[in-house]
Amino acid sequence: MNTAQKTQAENKAAAPPLPGNVSAPAGKRPYASALGPIKSGGTIIGFALLVAAFGLMRPDVFLTFGNLRNVLEQVAILAIIAAVQTVVMVVGNFDLSVGATASVSGAVVAQLLIAGQGTAVAVAGALVVGALVGAVNGYLTAYLKLSAFVATLATMTSVSGLAFITTDGTTLFGLPQGFMSLGQGRWLGLPIPIFMAAAVALVVWFVLRNTTIGRRWHAVGGNAEVAKLSGVNVNRVRFLAFVVAGVGAALAGVVLTSRLASATATSGDSYMLLAIAAVFLGMTISKEGTANIGGTLIGVGILGVLSNGLNIIGVSTYVQQFLTGIIIIAAVAFSRLGNKGVS
Amino acid sequence: MTTTIQHVLEAEGITKHFDGVFALDGVDLRIRPGEIHALLGENGAGKSTLIKILTGVYSPDAGSIRVEAQPMAFKGVGAAHKAGVVALYQELSIVPNVSVAENIVLGDELPSRGGLVDWKELRRVARKQLERLNQGHIPVHRMAGRLTPVQQTMVAVARAIAVEAKVLILDEPTAALTDHEIQDLFRVLRSLRAEGVAILYVSHRLEEVFELCDRATIMRNGTVITTTEVADTTIDEVISTMVGRRQDELFPARGVPGPGTAVEVAGLSGRRVKDASFSVRPGEVLGIGGLAGSGRSELLRIIAGAQRSSSGRIVVDGQECSHRTVAAALDRGIALVPEERRSQGVVLSQSIGENIAVGNLKAISKWGLVAGSRIRSLASNSIAELQIKSRGHQQIVGQLSGGNQQKVVLAKYLARNPKVLLLDEPTRGIDVGTKSEIYGLIRRLATQGTAVIVVSSELPELIGLADRIILMHEGRISGEVPAEGADEEQLLTYCYGRAAS
Ligand SMILES: Nc1ncnc2c1ncn2[C@@H]1O[C@H](COP(=O)(O)OP(=O)(O)OP(=O)(O)O)[C@@H](O)[C@H]1O
Ligand SMILES: [Mg+2]
């Protein structure tokens, strides 16, 4: 019926003969900046310098296998929490409740064990608690559209309260030996938490990179509006990221309880800020400035080496804390500096 | 069965209001398979809102949609995709931090096996779509954020055509493209039409509509005025139906530039700009043409302090400027209205008044205090002058139609009364009626002594509006002609870097 119009339209379309591909001669690397390579490598170089500095100061202590193992053991739990925080931050949110979730899960596993449950049941119970907290966070942010800051700050507060209720404000101990091997046992001469952290990081890396949900996390984090209008179920994708964070935090709490052979209402709290700091440090190594698991691990490494090294050379924990803050600012500011010339 | 499906998509009585104000009021739209159907109307007429309803982004307050005679109640874009209705939304771009390939199959089920992405298949599908658009040179594994703006738009187009649609909807796909890509896009749209796909096409470039479309539905103020065969009507007739009155002359009369030099640029180089020299007199409108990527926008950005120069001089009013920031340039009286309005020009979550005020805080404040009444009067003036279709200065910019957002950006900079006004694609996405208002406004500023530099991809716009035109090719100025009586063909040869014979 409209063939006549088509031919007419096509005739008009044939108007100016244009030569071949003309639009993008300069488009090869349009946003590359001179600072690019330094910027993305800066944090890694900083990490290397840090190791070298401590190594030079105390080669006898710092650069030993035993100390390396110590560092790894110290950061294992942080690495687990930071890995799942990475997922939430890839989606463009963050979760302030991971520390409190670790605390409450650690308390729950301890109470279940004390009540005579088997290790498997107790651990599963703790993970379910973590998943529930994550689900609440996810529901509030994804479906009720609360800001992640408000939602997770609120759950952090409530969950902290639950942790106190669970422990009754006391320190829970007297846990069975079988459970303790989770945090204190060794395999191939290395503490088991190291393997767990490595496994979590590997899984997160693989999921973020190669699975459909992982790619959707990236898409939503990059431009949620585009993702939504392309048919991605943005709410569900966000929701799942928070559930993952909850479960990961709970796992970390379980390992922590096992390692300490006890649980208190606040054991895991301090990991929240450190985990976010690690992810931020890690974001500085990606050109796009997005959260990424490799970077997060380097961030965790920096924080771990810093605390270990400063301990070895005898710096007080207060000064350590001060220096940690400065280092985070320096790393992030430096990477922003590199960004400025681009936009 | 003898009855054939006459319409692939039928929308009836679609009504939608936002906070009590009607955006659509009983709209009927019927689209046949194998036609390219234009949807036309002024900024704020309701085109984008209708499209969002057809694809399940908004739910209508009343009305029904049928796809191949099946009643549809879309819940979300995913459901519309399944029914074969796919849209490329206005000003929707890409996800910067994932690959080009993933952008193209975004949302569409990623090719996967057991939850794992099948990268090979993904890249193959993506490459195929890009090749259809003659964009096979775009590497599919590259982060989409690193492409040029034109390439990003083409990736977004590729995403829309990647879904096997019965109805493909495109909301101003060509606003950010140049002729070359536009022709590639049209070729694909025509072949889709030949395959029986129905295409709903929104554009403010009416020449384009007459070149491409079979039928047109014209909207005004949230209602459909008429649906007609394109062959049976004329551009003038369409315009007067759209606007509700006859269109006067599109371009204002040219003025007489004042004496002296307002800005002079000598040997200016920087990213994508090589050795540019020219000058503009007060009261003169200088047009800059060229292909996408020829360095036009970058040249403006350097002059406005938004991008660094590596060498060269900028002289304003006889004084050399060494500004390195936009703020410093603004203090010297140089204002740039940027090309990418959503990312560079407006804060979508703030009101019209606030957006205009940010750019003019000095004028409306005293001792650091901002007077609310001045924000109101400033904003109300702008709204009236640029015919910003809104519910008043308190309306959030994100709720305005695409063209009206653009007007807010313009208003913000025009209100400063700059000495040198730089405009990058000032009428992109703006309807014909308002275009002529904006041309008039630019000319009025020039008459008051402002030097104006306009970058535009539309050569007729440059010819009609400017006093003088320079053309750029690969970062260099390749030609200069007086605008009066300039010839498009000749300008094009400069754009392609060939000397006119
Ligand atoms: N989310 C929203 N909230 C409130 N009002 C809205 C919203 N979206 C659109 N509107 C209003 O609905 C009307 C129609 O807008 P729409 O975006 O459909 O126009 P349009 O025809 O696409 O215009 P343009 O050519 O400028 O893109 C406008 O007056 C706009 O302000
Ligand atoms: Mg629109």
PDB file of C-alpha atoms in Angstrom, chain B residues 48-187:
ATOM      1  CA  SER B  48       7.903  11.201  24.663  1.00  0.00           C
ATOM      2  CA  THR B  49       5.219  10.600  27.266  1.00  0.00           C
ATOM      3  CA  LEU B  50       3.140   8.697  24.721  1.00  0.00           C
ATOM      4  CA  ILE B  51       6.146   6.582  23.802  1.00  0.00           C
ATOM      5  CA  LYS B  52       6.833   5.772  27.419  1.00  0.00           C
ATOM      6  CA  ILE B  53       3.259   4.623  27.798  1.00  0.00           C
ATOM      7  CA  LEU B  54       3.402   2.491  24.654  1.00  0.00           C
ATOM      8  CA  THR B  55       6.449   0.716  26.078  1.00  0.00           C
ATOM      9  CA  GLY B  56       5.297   0.286  29.647  1.00  0.00           C
ATOM     10  CA  VAL B  57       7.531   2.838  31.332  1.00  0.00           C
ATOM     11  CA  TYR B  58       4.500   4.794  32.509  1.00  0.00           C
ATOM     12  CA  SER B  59       1.061   3.352  32.971  1.00  0.00           C
ATOM     13  CA  PRO B  60      -1.729   5.429  31.465  1.00  0.00           C
ATOM     14  CA  ASP B  61      -4.549   6.852  33.561  1.00  0.00           C
ATOM     15  CA  ALA B  62      -7.001   5.754  30.897  1.00  0.00           C
ATOM     16  CA  GLY B  63      -6.977   4.186  27.474  1.00  0.00           C
ATOM     17  CA  SER B  64      -5.992   0.889  25.927  1.00  0.00           C
ATOM     18  CA  ILE B  65      -3.193  -0.483  23.791  1.00  0.00           C
ATOM     19  CA  ARG B  66      -3.490  -3.397  21.382  1.00  0.00           C
ATOM     20  CA  VAL B  67      -0.596  -5.107  19.666  1.00  0.00           C
ATOM     21  CA  GLU B  68      -1.718  -7.248  16.745  1.00  0.00           C
ATOM     22  CA  ALA B  69      -5.245  -6.995  18.114  1.00  0.00           C
ATOM     23  CA  GLN B  70      -4.187  -8.390  21.497  1.00  0.00           C
ATOM     24  CA  PRO B  71      -4.956  -6.056  24.411  1.00  0.00           C
ATOM     25  CA  MET B  72      -1.786  -5.217  26.313  1.00  0.00           C
ATOM     26  CA  ALA B  73      -1.270  -3.962  29.820  1.00  0.00           C
ATOM     27  CA  PHE B  74       2.450  -3.441  29.923  1.00  0.00           C
ATOM     28  CA  LYS B  75       4.213  -3.676  33.229  1.00  0.00           C
ATOM     29  CA  GLY B  76       7.699  -2.461  32.520  1.00  0.00           C
ATOM     30  CA  VAL B  77       9.892  -2.335  29.481  1.00  0.00           C
ATOM     31  CA  GLY B  78      10.661  -6.040  29.621  1.00  0.00           C
ATOM     32  CA  ALA B  79       7.032  -6.951  28.958  1.00  0.00           C
ATOM     33  CA  ALA B  80       6.823  -4.540  26.030  1.00  0.00           C
ATOM     34  CA  HIS B  81       9.960  -6.105  24.531  1.00  0.00           C
ATOM     35  CA  LYS B  82       8.343  -9.521  24.741  1.00  0.00           C
ATOM     36  CA  ALA B  83       5.329  -8.219  22.868  1.00  0.00           C
ATOM     37  CA  GLY B  84       7.649  -6.800  20.217  1.00  0.00           C
ATOM     38  CA  VAL B  85       7.444  -3.110  21.064  1.00  0.00           C
ATOM     39  CA  VAL B  86      10.884  -1.561  21.450  1.00  0.00           C
ATOM     40  CA  ALA B  87      11.945   2.039  21.848  1.00  0.00           C
ATOM     41  CA  LEU B  88      15.047   4.183  21.667  1.00  0.00           C
ATOM     42  CA  TYR B  89      14.229   6.909  24.160  1.00  0.00           C
ATOM     43  CA  GLN B  90      15.025  10.555  23.791  1.00  0.00           C
ATOM     44  CA  GLU B  91      18.484  11.475  25.047  1.00  0.00           C
ATOM     45  CA  LEU B  92      19.028   8.050  26.391  1.00  0.00           C
ATOM     46  CA  SER B  93      22.614   7.122  25.986  1.00  0.00           C
ATOM     47  CA  ILE B  94      24.826   4.253  26.959  1.00  0.00           C
ATOM     48  CA  VAL B  95      26.196   2.553  30.017  1.00  0.00           C
ATOM     49  CA  PRO B  96      29.742   3.910  30.106  1.00  0.00           C
ATOM     50  CA  ASN B  97      31.451   1.248  32.191  1.00  0.00           C
ATOM     51  CA  VAL B  98      30.524  -1.872  30.262  1.00  0.00           C
ATOM     52  CA  SER B  99      31.605  -2.924  26.802  1.00  0.00           C
ATOM     53  CA  VAL B 100      29.993  -1.807  23.556  1.00  0.00           C
ATOM     54  CA  ALA B 101      28.766  -5.358  23.004  1.00  0.00           C
ATOM     55  CA  GLU B 102      27.008  -5.469  26.346  1.00  0.00           C
ATOM     56  CA  ASN B 103      25.400  -2.119  25.637  1.00  0.00           C
ATOM     57  CA  ILE B 104      23.921  -3.496  22.459  1.00  0.00           C
ATOM     58  CA  VAL B 105      22.337  -6.556  24.045  1.00  0.00           C
ATOM     59  CA  LEU B 106      21.615  -4.845  27.339  1.00  0.00           C
ATOM     60  CA  GLY B 107      18.385  -5.980  28.864  1.00  0.00           C
ATOM     61  CA  ASP B 108      17.752  -8.216  25.959  1.00  0.00           C
ATOM     62  CA  GLU B 109      18.621 -11.612  27.412  1.00  0.00           C
ATOM     63  CA  LEU B 110      22.393 -11.695  27.402  1.00  0.00           C
ATOM     64  CA  PRO B 111      23.484 -14.789  25.492  1.00  0.00           C
ATOM     65  CA  SER B 112      24.322 -17.141  28.317  1.00  0.00           C
ATOM     66  CA  ARG B 113      24.649 -20.721  29.381  1.00  0.00           C
ATOM     67  CA  GLY B 114      23.644 -21.535  32.927  1.00  0.00           C
ATOM     68  CA  GLY B 115      24.010 -17.950  34.063  1.00  0.00           C
ATOM     69  CA  LEU B 116      27.414 -17.540  32.425  1.00  0.00           C
ATOM     70  CA  VAL B 117      27.774 -14.939  29.715  1.00  0.00           C
ATOM     71  CA  ASP B 118      28.594 -16.372  26.303  1.00  0.00           C
ATOM     72  CA  TRP B 119      31.061 -13.668  25.284  1.00  0.00           C
ATOM     73  CA  LYS B 120      31.696 -15.009  21.821  1.00  0.00           C
ATOM     74  CA  GLU B 121      28.052 -15.060  20.891  1.00  0.00           C
ATOM     75  CA  LEU B 122      27.526 -11.683  22.554  1.00  0.00           C
ATOM     76  CA  ARG B 123      30.269 -10.052  20.501  1.00  0.00           C
ATOM     77  CA  ARG B 124      29.047 -11.705  17.326  1.00  0.00           C
ATOM     78  CA  VAL B 125      25.524 -10.386  17.798  1.00  0.00           C
ATOM     79  CA  ALA B 126      26.815  -6.928  18.645  1.00  0.00           C
ATOM     80  CA  ARG B 127      29.170  -6.802  15.686  1.00  0.00           C
ATOM     81  CA  LYS B 128      26.358  -7.806  13.369  1.00  0.00           C
ATOM     82  CA  GLN B 129      24.167  -4.941  14.556  1.00  0.00           C
ATOM     83  CA  LEU B 130      26.961  -2.400  14.199  1.00  0.00           C
ATOM     84  CA  GLU B 131      27.724  -3.629  10.709  1.00  0.00           C
ATOM     85  CA  ARG B 132      24.120  -3.111   9.746  1.00  0.00           C
ATOM     86  CA  LEU B 133      24.594   0.526  10.694  1.00  0.00           C
ATOM     87  CA  ASN B 134      27.884   0.757   8.832  1.00  0.00           C
ATOM     88  CA  GLN B 135      29.649   1.135  12.164  1.00  0.00           C
ATOM     89  CA  GLY B 136      31.644  -2.081  11.999  1.00  0.00           C
ATOM     90  CA  HIS B 137      34.776  -0.139  12.889  1.00  0.00           C
ATOM     91  CA  ILE B 138      33.596   0.394  16.471  1.00  0.00           C
ATOM     92  CA  PRO B 139      35.395  -2.227  18.581  1.00  0.00           C
ATOM     93  CA  VAL B 140      32.762  -4.206  20.451  1.00  0.00           C
ATOM     94  CA  HIS B 141      34.970  -5.013  23.425  1.00  0.00           C
ATOM     95  CA  ARG B 142      35.781  -1.372  24.187  1.00  0.00           C
ATOM     96  CA  MET B 143      34.237   0.365  27.171  1.00  0.00           C
ATOM     97  CA  ALA B 144      31.334   2.328  25.733  1.00  0.00           C
ATOM     98  CA  GLY B 145      32.260   5.400  27.754  1.00  0.00           C
ATOM     99  CA  ARG B 146      35.400   5.814  25.650  1.00  0.00           C
ATOM    100  CA  LEU B 147      33.556   6.246  22.372  1.00  0.00           C
ATOM    101  CA  THR B 148      32.861   9.612  20.830  1.00  0.00           C
ATOM    102  CA  PRO B 149      29.367  11.008  21.433  1.00  0.00           C
ATOM    103  CA  VAL B 150      28.318  10.146  17.883  1.00  0.00           C
ATOM    104  CA  GLN B 151      29.543   6.586  18.253  1.00  0.00           C
ATOM    105  CA  GLN B 152      27.706   6.317  21.551  1.00  0.00           C
ATOM    106  CA  THR B 153      24.486   7.345  19.870  1.00  0.00           C
ATOM    107  CA  MET B 154      25.032   4.768  17.161  1.00  0.00           C
ATOM    108  CA  VAL B 155      25.562   2.112  19.830  1.00  0.00           C
ATOM    109  CA  ALA B 156      22.254   3.142  21.384  1.00  0.00           C
ATOM    110  CA  VAL B 157      20.605   2.872  17.972  1.00  0.00           C
ATOM    111  CA  ALA B 158      22.187  -0.544  17.488  1.00  0.00           C
ATOM    112  CA  ARG B 159      20.664  -1.609  20.785  1.00  0.00           C
ATOM    113  CA  ALA B 160      17.198  -0.593  19.619  1.00  0.00           C
ATOM    114  CA  ILE B 161      17.447  -2.436  16.317  1.00  0.00           C
ATOM    115  CA  ALA B 162      19.023  -5.500  17.938  1.00  0.00           C
ATOM    116  CA  VAL B 163      15.725  -6.569  19.424  1.00  0.00           C
ATOM    117  CA  GLU B 164      13.490  -8.266  16.868  1.00  0.00           C
ATOM    118  CA  ALA B 165      10.679  -5.801  17.064  1.00  0.00           C
ATOM    119  CA  LYS B 166       7.261  -5.607  15.474  1.00  0.00           C
ATOM    120  CA  VAL B 167       7.098  -1.963  16.419  1.00  0.00           C
ATOM    121  CA  LEU B 168      10.294   0.028  16.652  1.00  0.00           C
ATOM    122  CA  ILE B 169      10.010   3.471  18.226  1.00  0.00           C
ATOM    123  CA  LEU B 170      12.733   6.082  17.849  1.00  0.00           C
ATOM    124  CA  ASP B 171      12.508   9.323  19.828  1.00  0.00           C
ATOM    125  CA  GLU B 172      14.729  11.898  18.121  1.00  0.00           C
ATOM    126  CA  PRO B 173      17.469   9.452  17.183  1.00  0.00           C
ATOM    127  CA  THR B 174      19.193  11.893  14.850  1.00  0.00           C
ATOM    128  CA  ALA B 175      19.423  14.883  17.197  1.00  0.00           C
ATOM    129  CA  ALA B 176      23.071  14.120  17.950  1.00  0.00           C
ATOM    130  CA  LEU B 177      24.065  12.639  14.585  1.00  0.00           C
ATOM    131  CA  THR B 178      25.542  14.110  11.468  1.00  0.00           C
ATOM    132  CA  ASP B 179      24.357  13.545   7.907  1.00  0.00           C
ATOM    133  CA  HIS B 180      26.530  10.570   7.336  1.00  0.00           C
ATOM    134  CA  GLU B 181      25.252   8.498  10.244  1.00  0.00           C
ATOM    135  CA  ILE B 182      21.744   9.713   9.580  1.00  0.00           C
ATOM    136  CA  GLN B 183      21.853   8.227   6.089  1.00  0.00           C
ATOM    137  CA  ASP B 184      23.172   4.930   7.498  1.00  0.00           C
ATOM    138  CA  LEU B 185      20.345   4.898   9.997  1.00  0.00           C
ATOM    139  CA  PHE B 186      17.745   5.668   7.347  1.00  0.00           C
ATOM    140  CA  ARG B 187      19.012   2.838   5.179  1.00  0.00           C
TER     141      ARG B 187
END
